[in-house]
XYZ file of C-alpha atoms in Angstrom:
657
model
C -2.323 -31.222 -1.737
C -5.881 -31.815 -3.018
C -6.437 -33.370 -6.470
C -8.215 -30.237 -7.648
C -5.191 -28.029 -6.831
C -2.839 -30.359 -8.741
C -4.812 -29.735 -11.927
C -4.786 -25.957 -11.591
C -2.173 -23.724 -13.165
C -0.037 -22.034 -10.457
C -0.059 -18.249 -10.204
C 2.290 -16.359 -7.864
C 1.554 -12.712 -7.073
C 3.198 -10.436 -4.492
C 3.041 -6.945 -3.102
C 6.108 -5.002 -2.070
C 6.701 -5.649 1.624
C 5.703 -2.734 3.854
C 8.484 -0.897 5.675
C 7.811 -1.056 9.423
C 8.539 2.557 10.265
C 4.944 3.454 11.139
C 1.224 3.158 10.430
C 0.376 2.758 6.704
C -2.020 5.297 5.149
C -4.576 4.558 2.392
C -1.955 5.316 -0.278
C 0.157 2.469 1.130
C -2.890 0.239 1.649
C -4.062 0.663 -1.963
C -1.362 -1.739 -3.141
C -2.595 -4.751 -1.211
C -6.228 -4.046 -2.174
C -5.176 -3.955 -5.835
C -3.160 -7.161 -5.483
C -6.007 -8.844 -3.626
C -8.444 -8.017 -6.435
C -6.104 -9.589 -9.000
C -5.503 -12.650 -6.797
C -9.241 -13.171 -6.204
C -9.958 -12.828 -9.919
C -7.268 -15.370 -10.814
C -8.666 -17.839 -8.280
C -12.102 -17.386 -9.819
C -10.584 -18.116 -13.222
C -9.322 -21.459 -11.927
C -5.698 -20.680 -11.068
C -3.910 -22.079 -8.024
C -2.935 -18.692 -6.567
C -0.230 -17.994 -4.010
C -0.591 -14.397 -2.822
C 2.209 -13.038 -0.649
C 2.649 -9.820 1.286
C 4.543 -8.870 4.446
C 6.871 -6.433 6.168
C 10.421 -5.157 5.660
C 11.896 -4.900 9.165
C 15.599 -4.007 9.053
C 17.574 -0.812 8.547
C 18.977 2.339 10.059
C 15.671 4.203 10.209
C 14.057 1.434 12.250
C 17.052 1.239 14.568
C 16.719 4.985 15.203
C 12.947 4.888 15.692
C 13.232 2.023 18.151
C 15.816 3.965 20.138
C 13.555 6.998 20.185
C 10.687 4.858 21.460
C 12.866 3.322 24.166
C 12.409 -0.250 22.930
C 14.529 -2.810 21.117
C 14.313 -2.876 17.300
C 12.625 -6.278 17.438
C 9.994 -5.004 19.876
C 9.438 -2.012 17.609
C 8.956 -4.028 14.409
C 6.798 -6.628 16.173
C 4.360 -3.866 17.087
C 4.325 -2.188 13.671
C 4.079 -5.514 11.806
C 0.986 -6.233 13.895
C -0.523 -2.873 12.902
C 0.205 -3.516 9.220
C -1.319 -6.991 9.316
C -4.403 -5.740 11.159
C -4.807 -3.042 8.493
C -4.593 -5.618 5.686
C -7.052 -7.927 7.426
C -9.478 -5.058 7.967
C -9.531 -4.503 4.189
C -10.552 -8.163 3.677
C -7.452 -9.134 1.732
C -6.939 -12.823 1.004
C -3.155 -13.174 1.193
C -1.798 -16.701 1.577
C 1.446 -15.816 3.330
C 2.647 -12.862 5.391
C 6.447 -12.748 5.386
C 8.582 -10.841 7.873
C 12.234 -10.213 7.091
C 13.053 -11.019 10.723
C 11.853 -14.601 10.126
C 14.656 -17.076 10.899
C 14.542 -18.891 7.556
C 14.650 -15.630 5.607
C 17.625 -14.309 7.576
C 19.607 -17.528 7.137
C 18.945 -17.637 3.401
C 19.906 -13.965 2.956
C 23.262 -14.756 4.591
C 23.728 -17.698 2.228
C 22.746 -15.606 -0.807
C 25.214 -12.875 0.187
C 28.016 -15.373 0.698
C 27.313 -17.146 -2.594
C 27.424 -13.867 -4.538
C 30.661 -12.933 -2.765
C 32.344 -16.262 -3.406
C 31.510 -16.181 -7.116
C 32.957 -12.679 -7.452
C 29.738 -10.663 -7.888
C 30.213 -8.897 -4.534
C 33.470 -7.221 -3.497
C 34.676 -5.120 -0.564
C 35.548 -1.417 -0.880
C 34.792 1.959 0.714
C 31.666 3.999 0.058
C 31.886 7.772 -0.084
C 28.819 9.635 -1.188
C 25.408 10.987 -0.254
C 22.879 9.033 1.772
C 19.150 9.503 2.459
C 18.241 7.857 5.765
C 14.421 7.788 5.297
C 14.734 6.089 1.886
C 17.871 4.148 2.854
C 19.325 5.041 -0.549
C 22.712 6.252 -1.770
C 22.887 8.976 -4.412
C 25.459 10.794 -6.514
C 25.539 14.589 -6.639
C 24.097 14.568 -10.168
C 21.094 12.473 -9.093
C 19.965 14.941 -6.410
C 17.121 17.372 -7.077
C 17.828 20.806 -5.617
C 20.468 19.137 -3.462
C 17.949 16.738 -1.908
C 16.898 13.095 -2.257
C 15.142 12.642 -5.626
C 12.667 10.146 -4.124
C 11.452 11.869 -0.945
C 12.832 15.425 -1.193
C 14.543 15.275 2.195
C 18.135 16.357 2.908
C 20.950 13.870 2.315
C 24.094 13.390 4.385
C 27.661 12.741 3.370
C 28.605 9.173 4.215
C 31.874 7.331 4.198
C 32.211 3.758 5.366
C 33.630 0.385 4.475
C 31.088 -1.616 2.498
C 30.528 -4.516 0.112
C 29.408 -3.712 -3.444
C 27.453 -5.670 -6.048
C 28.895 -5.510 -9.575
C 25.736 -4.538 -11.493
C 27.441 -3.545 -14.738
C 28.482 -7.172 -15.276
C 24.841 -8.072 -15.968
C 23.535 -4.803 -17.483
C 23.639 -5.772 -21.168
C 21.982 -9.109 -20.391
C 19.190 -7.317 -18.517
C 18.654 -4.807 -21.337
C 18.256 -7.686 -23.786
C 15.785 -9.438 -21.477
C 13.669 -6.283 -21.181
C 13.718 -5.726 -24.950
C 12.870 -9.382 -25.649
C 10.043 -9.399 -23.085
C 7.998 -6.201 -23.626
C 5.523 -7.311 -20.950
C 8.236 -7.531 -18.257
C 7.888 -3.910 -17.046
C 4.445 -2.339 -16.977
C 3.194 0.263 -17.701
C 5.198 0.805 -20.891
C 6.340 4.279 -19.816
C 8.091 2.781 -16.796
C 10.101 0.434 -19.034
C 11.452 3.317 -21.120
C 12.381 5.179 -17.939
C 14.449 2.265 -16.591
C 16.322 1.658 -19.856
C 17.005 5.260 -20.839
C 17.633 6.789 -17.405
C 19.500 3.994 -15.644
C 20.634 1.047 -17.755
C 21.969 2.663 -20.928
C 23.846 5.539 -19.213
C 25.720 2.909 -17.174
C 24.997 1.400 -13.766
C 26.974 2.230 -10.661
C 27.829 -0.732 -8.460
C 25.325 -1.190 -5.652
C 26.301 -0.817 -1.991
C 25.003 -3.995 -0.311
C 26.327 -3.805 3.264
C 26.555 -1.236 6.052
C 28.697 -0.797 9.148
C 27.210 2.414 10.566
C 24.262 0.619 12.212
C 23.608 -2.852 13.621
C 19.911 -3.595 13.018
C 20.199 -5.868 10.032
C 21.182 -9.376 9.020
C 24.876 -9.867 9.865
C 27.282 -10.800 7.083
C 28.317 -14.087 8.686
C 31.863 -14.081 7.299
C 32.447 -10.396 8.217
C 30.416 -9.645 11.386
C 31.091 -5.888 11.366
C 28.794 -5.625 8.348
C 25.034 -6.047 8.034
C 23.326 -6.885 4.746
C 21.927 -3.713 3.256
C 18.199 -3.373 2.721
C 17.765 -4.334 -0.934
C 19.397 -7.765 -0.901
C 17.561 -8.435 2.354
C 14.131 -7.110 1.317
C 14.020 -8.268 -2.303
C 15.016 -11.819 -1.403
C 11.712 -12.274 0.437
C 9.980 -13.141 -2.838
C 11.958 -16.379 -3.067
C 12.870 -17.207 0.544
C 9.165 -17.343 1.457
C 8.704 -20.115 -1.078
C 11.565 -22.159 0.348
C 14.393 -21.012 -1.937
C 17.724 -22.423 -0.790
C 20.973 -20.841 -1.986
C 22.508 -24.342 -1.907
C 19.961 -25.539 -4.450
C 17.768 -27.630 -2.133
C 14.608 -25.650 -2.909
C 11.294 -26.342 -1.222
C 8.134 -27.576 -2.953
C 6.527 -24.129 -3.074
C 9.528 -22.643 -4.831
C 9.596 -25.375 -7.457
C 5.870 -24.934 -7.991
C 5.361 -21.162 -8.023
C 8.637 -19.523 -9.109
C 9.047 -17.493 -11.251
C 6.492 -14.987 -9.977
C 3.739 -14.111 -12.421
C 3.701 -10.505 -11.257
C 5.221 -8.281 -8.570
C 2.819 -5.428 -7.715
C 4.848 -2.460 -6.442
C 4.730 1.328 -6.195
C 6.305 3.255 -9.059
C 8.825 4.817 -6.637
C 10.610 1.482 -6.098
C 10.502 0.324 -9.713
C 14.258 0.758 -10.174
C 15.007 -1.688 -7.355
C 12.596 -4.317 -8.711
C 13.430 -4.050 -12.414
C 17.207 -3.547 -12.209
C 18.665 -4.718 -8.881
C 16.298 -7.654 -8.368
C 16.629 -9.176 -11.871
C 20.409 -8.829 -11.707
C 20.457 -10.582 -8.327
C 18.438 -13.433 -9.811
C 20.701 -13.628 -12.860
C 23.718 -13.848 -10.573
C 22.016 -16.625 -8.590
C 21.162 -18.504 -11.784
C 17.410 -18.238 -11.182
C 14.555 -17.290 -13.496
C 13.303 -13.705 -13.550
C 9.724 -12.788 -12.609
C 7.396 -12.686 -15.595
C 6.212 -9.149 -14.903
C 6.727 -6.168 -12.596
C 3.839 -3.693 -12.444
C 4.673 -0.256 -11.016
C 1.338 1.190 -10.005
C 0.815 4.965 -9.699
C 0.311 6.894 -6.477
C -2.935 7.801 -4.750
C -2.730 11.556 -4.224
C -4.633 13.802 -1.819
C -5.872 16.607 -4.026
C -2.819 17.330 -6.181
C -0.135 16.342 -3.661
C 1.535 13.106 -2.564
C 0.106 11.667 0.644
C 2.522 12.055 3.543
C 2.383 11.856 7.329
C 4.913 14.689 7.585
C 2.700 16.943 5.428
C -0.262 16.183 7.668
C -2.489 15.260 4.683
C -2.551 11.489 5.132
C -5.906 9.687 5.057
C -5.975 6.309 6.769
C -7.861 3.189 5.741
C -9.489 2.703 9.146
C -10.850 6.273 9.025
C -12.425 5.634 5.622
C -13.834 2.281 6.717
C -15.302 3.902 9.839
C -17.376 6.268 7.725
C -18.043 4.246 4.553
C -17.435 0.521 5.116
C -14.823 -1.833 3.661
C -16.269 -2.472 0.204
C -16.986 1.183 -0.507
C -13.319 1.955 0.200
C -12.149 -0.996 -1.907
C -14.382 0.136 -4.770
C -13.148 3.707 -4.635
C -9.417 3.012 -4.671
C -9.686 0.270 -7.304
C -11.980 2.231 -9.595
C -10.412 5.661 -9.250
C -6.776 4.681 -9.860
C -5.851 4.987 -13.551
C -3.542 2.374 -15.071
C -0.515 4.619 -15.545
C -1.356 8.023 -14.032
C -1.738 9.010 -10.396
C -5.201 8.870 -8.853
C -6.855 11.284 -6.439
C -8.712 10.794 -3.175
C -10.597 13.399 -1.172
C -13.420 12.980 1.296
C -15.999 14.693 -0.928
C -14.911 12.651 -3.957
C -15.472 9.397 -2.019
C -18.974 10.580 -1.069
C -19.700 11.504 -4.678
C -18.674 8.056 -5.986
C -20.653 6.213 -3.310
C -23.780 8.176 -4.209
C -23.429 8.000 -7.987
C -22.113 4.463 -8.454
C -22.779 2.358 -5.376
C -26.086 3.802 -4.149
C -27.706 4.883 -7.429
C -26.449 2.320 -9.946
C -25.773 -0.848 -7.934
C -27.742 -0.545 -4.697
C -30.871 0.914 -6.254
C -30.973 -1.726 -9.000
C -30.688 -4.655 -6.586
C -33.155 -3.191 -4.118
C -35.949 -2.358 -6.522
C -35.591 -5.557 -8.585
C -35.842 -7.849 -5.565
C -38.625 -5.683 -4.111
C -40.641 -6.072 -7.334
C -40.006 -9.836 -7.351
C -41.424 -9.976 -3.825
C -44.324 -7.661 -4.586
C -45.570 -9.372 -7.734
C -44.546 -13.020 -7.221
C -43.966 -13.444 -3.475
C -40.268 -13.751 -4.299
C -40.594 -16.942 -6.378
C -38.374 -16.852 -9.504
C -39.694 -18.001 -12.880
C -38.932 -17.413 -16.584
C -42.007 -18.525 -18.534
C -41.725 -16.767 -21.920
C -39.385 -16.594 -24.919
C -37.080 -13.594 -24.961
C -37.990 -10.537 -27.022
C -35.510 -8.424 -28.997
C -35.038 -5.947 -26.166
C -34.281 -8.867 -23.825
C -31.796 -10.401 -26.258
C -29.819 -7.163 -26.366
C -29.479 -7.182 -22.566
C -28.615 -10.891 -22.512
C -25.918 -10.405 -25.168
C -24.316 -7.684 -23.052
C -24.451 -9.887 -19.945
C -22.744 -12.779 -21.762
C -20.113 -10.466 -23.219
C -19.288 -8.739 -19.916
C -17.149 -11.570 -18.422
C -15.062 -11.558 -21.626
C -14.616 -7.798 -21.445
C -13.609 -8.008 -17.792
C -11.129 -10.779 -18.587
C -9.543 -8.724 -21.369
C -9.013 -5.779 -18.991
C -7.701 -7.963 -16.159
C -5.175 -9.658 -18.448
C -3.399 -6.299 -18.711
C -4.109 -5.303 -15.066
C -6.489 -2.487 -16.048
C -8.500 -3.162 -12.891
C -10.451 0.100 -12.811
C -11.565 -0.449 -16.403
C -12.606 -4.024 -15.580
C -14.919 -2.658 -12.884
C -16.286 -0.162 -15.435
C -17.340 -3.079 -17.631
C -19.419 -4.535 -14.793
C -21.044 -1.183 -14.107
C -21.861 -0.814 -17.809
C -24.042 -3.920 -17.424
C -25.610 -2.571 -14.227
C -26.407 0.758 -15.899
C -27.938 -1.088 -18.848
C -30.163 -2.983 -16.402
C -31.456 0.280 -14.961
C -32.223 1.499 -18.488
C -33.932 -1.845 -19.231
C -36.269 -1.237 -16.288
C -37.241 2.140 -17.733
C -37.815 0.541 -21.155
C -39.899 -2.438 -19.970
C -41.816 -0.578 -17.185
C -42.439 -3.593 -14.915
C -44.688 -1.492 -12.660
C -47.052 -1.078 -15.637
C -46.878 -4.789 -16.506
C -47.762 -5.590 -12.897
C -51.127 -3.853 -13.238
C -52.279 -6.177 -16.033
C -52.884 -9.811 -15.060
C -52.553 -10.848 -18.702
C -48.989 -9.562 -18.732
C -47.806 -11.307 -15.563
C -45.787 -13.868 -17.546
C -44.035 -11.079 -19.427
C -43.323 -9.382 -16.097
C -41.865 -12.619 -14.704
C -39.480 -12.881 -17.676
C -38.429 -9.227 -17.403
C -37.660 -9.644 -13.703
C -35.827 -12.909 -14.365
C -33.577 -11.151 -16.875
C -32.820 -8.457 -14.324
C -32.127 -10.939 -11.525
C -29.856 -13.018 -13.780
C -27.921 -9.897 -14.842
C -27.561 -8.960 -11.192
C -26.202 -12.465 -10.541
C -23.690 -12.048 -13.375
C -22.611 -8.719 -11.898
C -22.315 -10.077 -8.353
C -20.156 -13.026 -9.437
C -17.848 -10.628 -11.300
C -17.811 -8.103 -8.436
C -16.691 -10.749 -5.952
C -13.040 -10.040 -6.828
C -13.371 -6.337 -6.031
C -16.192 -6.068 -3.466
C -16.374 -9.566 -1.927
C -18.706 -8.792 0.989
C -21.186 -6.914 -1.205
C -21.131 -9.655 -3.852
C -21.832 -12.267 -1.184
C -24.798 -10.262 0.149
C -26.310 -9.969 -3.327
C -25.909 -13.669 -4.097
C -27.491 -14.538 -0.750
C -30.451 -12.275 -1.538
C -30.852 -14.096 -4.851
C -30.763 -17.459 -3.010
C -28.542 -18.893 -5.730
C -25.792 -21.494 -5.597
C -24.521 -20.522 -9.066
C -21.570 -18.385 -7.982
C -18.490 -19.393 -9.967
C -17.030 -18.220 -13.279
C -18.352 -21.276 -15.149
C -21.907 -20.232 -14.292
C -21.430 -17.152 -16.498
C -20.892 -19.145 -19.691
C -24.608 -19.219 -20.410
C -27.538 -16.986 -19.495
C -30.292 -18.627 -17.465
C -28.417 -20.437 -14.696
C -30.347 -18.622 -11.951
C -32.558 -21.300 -10.462
C -36.299 -21.024 -11.146
C -38.578 -22.004 -8.278
C -36.245 -20.465 -5.705
C -37.427 -17.578 -3.563
C -35.433 -14.370 -3.200
C -34.906 -12.759 0.203
C -38.063 -11.338 1.743
C -36.736 -7.840 2.294
C -33.642 -6.718 0.393
C -30.865 -5.067 2.362
C -29.908 -1.507 1.477
C -26.402 -2.150 0.204
C -25.277 1.473 0.042
C -27.344 4.334 1.412
C -27.054 7.755 -0.178
C -24.941 10.176 1.820
C -25.853 13.826 2.218
C -22.560 15.444 1.223
C -23.123 18.590 3.274
C -24.124 16.681 6.412
C -21.180 14.324 6.031
C -18.637 17.126 5.705
C -20.194 18.787 8.771
C -19.880 15.499 10.697
C -16.288 15.098 9.541
C -15.493 18.670 10.577
C -17.153 18.143 13.970
C -15.097 14.988 14.523
C -11.930 16.862 13.572
C -12.777 19.626 16.016
C -13.284 17.071 18.797
C -9.839 15.684 18.055
C -8.331 19.183 17.995
C -10.087 20.076 21.244
C -8.649 17.001 22.921
C -5.231 17.917 21.524
C -5.461 21.498 22.779
C -6.533 20.270 26.194
C -3.417 18.145 26.360
C -1.320 21.058 25.091
C -2.702 23.354 27.804
C -1.528 20.938 30.448
C 1.951 21.233 28.986
C 1.628 25.026 28.733
C 0.746 25.355 32.429
C 4.079 23.874 33.280
C 5.771 26.492 31.083
C 3.819 29.399 32.673
C 4.725 28.532 36.267
C 6.625 31.312 38.199
C 10.376 31.232 37.675
C 12.399 30.693 40.836
C 15.894 32.032 41.378
C 18.551 29.346 41.413
C 22.135 29.119 42.565
C 25.143 28.259 40.418
C 25.040 24.717 41.790
C 21.531 24.329 40.297
C 22.623 25.642 36.912
C 25.534 23.209 36.725
C 23.044 20.360 36.975
C 21.765 21.264 33.487
C 23.697 19.545 30.686
C 23.729 21.510 27.420
C 25.204 20.208 24.159
C 25.494 21.308 20.546
C 23.442 19.245 18.069
C 22.267 19.322 14.452
C 18.654 18.754 13.468
C 18.913 16.060 10.789
C 15.184 15.530 10.181
C 11.834 16.884 11.361
C 8.152 16.206 10.837
C 4.835 17.455 12.165
C 3.467 15.770 15.278
C 0.655 13.411 14.162
C -1.698 14.614 16.917
C -0.704 18.215 17.706
C -0.518 21.088 15.229
C 1.884 23.203 17.312
C 4.499 20.482 17.804
C 7.411 19.360 15.629
C 9.202 16.043 16.121
C 12.938 16.428 15.416
C 15.799 13.941 15.153
C 18.954 15.611 16.496
C 22.523 14.397 15.961
C 24.453 14.841 19.228
C 27.684 13.265 18.051
C 27.689 9.903 19.760
C 23.904 9.514 19.604
C 20.752 10.692 17.838
C 17.809 11.836 19.939
C 14.170 12.541 19.261
C 12.922 15.850 20.680
C 9.400 17.258 20.482
C 9.250 21.074 20.375
C 6.332 23.518 20.386
C 7.654 25.521 17.429
C 5.410 24.444 14.541
C 3.593 27.800 14.482
C 6.872 29.531 13.597
C 8.793 26.861 11.678
C 7.959 24.186 9.108
C 9.884 20.890 9.241
C 11.961 22.002 6.249
C 12.931 25.272 8.014
C 14.690 23.592 10.928
C 16.580 20.760 9.219
C 20.322 21.484 9.255
C 20.204 24.016 12.109
C 22.905 23.847 14.815
C 21.006 24.021 18.100
C 21.620 23.845 21.840
C 20.010 20.856 23.497
C 19.214 20.180 27.150
C 20.309 16.550 27.243
C 19.729 15.459 30.847
C 15.980 16.021 31.058
C 13.907 12.991 31.893
C 12.161 11.625 28.761
C 8.479 12.571 28.542
C 5.662 11.734 26.156
C 3.986 14.711 24.469
C 0.674 13.655 22.919
C 1.923 10.087 22.724
C 5.360 10.823 21.196
C 8.462 10.541 23.372
C 10.739 13.599 23.752
C 14.292 12.995 24.975
C 15.338 16.537 25.802
C 14.675 20.127 24.821
C 16.076 22.636 22.337
C 16.645 26.205 23.550
C 14.431 28.907 22.040
C 13.797 32.611 22.601
C 10.310 34.092 22.356
C 8.140 37.109 23.063
C 4.469 37.774 22.521
C 4.896 38.102 18.744
C 7.721 35.859 17.684
C 9.834 32.819 18.463
C 13.304 31.835 17.346
C 15.600 28.879 17.894
C 18.890 29.526 19.673
C 21.564 28.455 17.173
C 25.367 28.165 17.023
C 27.238 30.399 14.570
C 30.529 28.466 14.459
C 30.610 24.917 13.130
C 31.283 23.272 16.500
C 31.206 19.458 16.504
C 27.939 17.828 17.514
C 28.102 16.829 21.179
C 30.196 19.863 22.222
C 29.234 20.860 25.790
C 27.813 24.343 26.394
C 28.638 26.078 29.700
C-alpha cells in the first residue's frame, strides 16, 4: 500500500448486485452511475475509496432460464455477467471490485456463515407452506398480497410447500429497532425508515426462509446437501465476503480496513432486505452494521415503471448511441429527485441536452475560449484588480465547492449538480454584463478584457473540477482545453490558480451540439421502423411455414405427436417481435419455454394460469433469437384466435390422445 493511501480515511460504498436474469435497462444502470458519482466525489475529497458492484447469480429463476436456453446455469450466468460488466464499463464507472456470487471464496464463506448461524441456534429446520413469487424469489403471506399477486412485481404467486431452514428474525427485532432509532441516518430517505419500522418491524417479523430444496442452482448447505442456501443470505453476504470476511474470525486486510460500509446504494424495492434481514444477519454474526443504507427511487418511463415485459424499457447502450456517455450520466443523475421517482423519455433527454449541456455549459466554454484566442492568441493573463462585479462572481465560485459538498454529504446528487450549473449560468450572465466583444474593440480596455476573460476561464476551471465526479470525460476535455494542471479539490480553495502565461487550445471542441428535437424523433422513429421491418421479415418466414398446404396423414403419423396438459405460469412479450409471447409452461416434471404468435389477441397477464395443450416432442427452434421448446394448441379464423384449454383440473403432464 502506498504511503499516501495509508493517510487517507477509508470509505466503502457498494451497489446492490445485479441479478443475472437478463440485460439491464437504464433504470437498472442508474444505480451504478449514481454510486460512481459518489465514489468519484469522495476520492476527490481525499478519501481512500473502495467501490464494489457485481452480480447475483443463483436461484430458481436462473436455473429455469438456463434450461430454457439449453445451457448450464454457470454458462448462462457467465454470459449475463459479461453483459452487465460491459454495460457498467460503457458508462465509465470506476468500481474497484466486481463480485460474482459464483466466486469460490464467496460460496465457501456463505456455507460457513450458514453453518455458524445454525450452530448458534439462529437458524432452525422446519417446513414452509405459503405463497411464492418466482421472479422476485420471495415468500409472501396472503395478507401481504395485492389483488392476490406479488406486492413487489405484480405477478401471480404459487402455493409452495417444502422442507426448509428458517432464520429467527424476531430474536433481534427489538435490538434493530433501537439501532434505527438511535441512528437516524441509518436508513435514507427518512420516509423509507418510517416504512420499515411501522410496516415490518413493529407489527412483528416472520421468520425468514433461508434454504430451498425445490431447485439445485445455489450454494449447497454443506451439512444437509438436499438444501441450497436461499438467495438473501447468499446475495447479501457479498458485501463482506468480497473484503475477505471469514466466518471463523480470520478476516482479511480489506475487511479490517473498510468494514463497516459507509453506504449501501440500493433500489427502494429491496430496502426491506437491506435494512431488516441484512442488519439482523450481521448482529447474529457479531459484526458491525453498515453506517447507512440509501434506497434510491425508480427511473420511470413516462408515468410507469420500466419493464422488459411491458415493452417500455430504454437501454443504456441505446441512449449512449444517440447522445454519448456523459450526456446520459448527466441526465439520470440530474433528473432523479432524492426521494421521489424520476422520469425519462426520449424527448425529455433531448430537451435537457439542449437547455443545460449545449446552451449553458457547451456555449459558455466555446465562446470564452474562442474570445481568448481571438483577442490574446490564447495566452492567459490577469493584469488588473477585480471590480465589484468581478468580486460577486468570484465569491460565488469560491462558495460553490462548499455548496456541492453540503449536498453530497446527504447524497442529494442532483442538487449538487444544480449548484455547479448555477455558477455556469452566472458566468453566462457575467458575459452579458461585461460585454467582452465591446471591450475588444477598444485597445485601451484590453487589460480589462484580459481580466474579464480570466475570471470566466477560472470559473470554468472550477466547474470542470467539480463536474469530474458526474461527467468525467467532459470535465477532462474542458481542463485540457484550458491547458491547466490545477485539477484537484485543493485547487478550489482560492480563486486565481489558473496559470497565467499558458495558452488555451487553439480551437475549442463543441462539447454538446444542439439537437433538433423534431429531426431526432424522426430519426428515432425511422430506426424503430427498420427494426420492426426486420422483425416482420423474420415473422413472414415463420408464417410461410404455417401457410403451407396441409397433407392428409395416417393414424400412425398422428400417434407420433405427443400432447400433454400444462399450465402457463408466466408470460412476457418477446423483446424483438410484437406478435409473439414467451411463456413458461409447467408440464409436471419439467417447465418449458414456448414462444407463441398470440400477442395480438392476448396480453401476458391474460394467459397466465391457463390450462393448455402442448405439443411436447417438437424439435426446439429459435424464434427471433428466443428458443421455443414446443407449441401450444390454438384455434383461429380470419377475425379471432383462441387458446385451446382444458376445462377439468387435470394434473400437469397428463397425456392427451
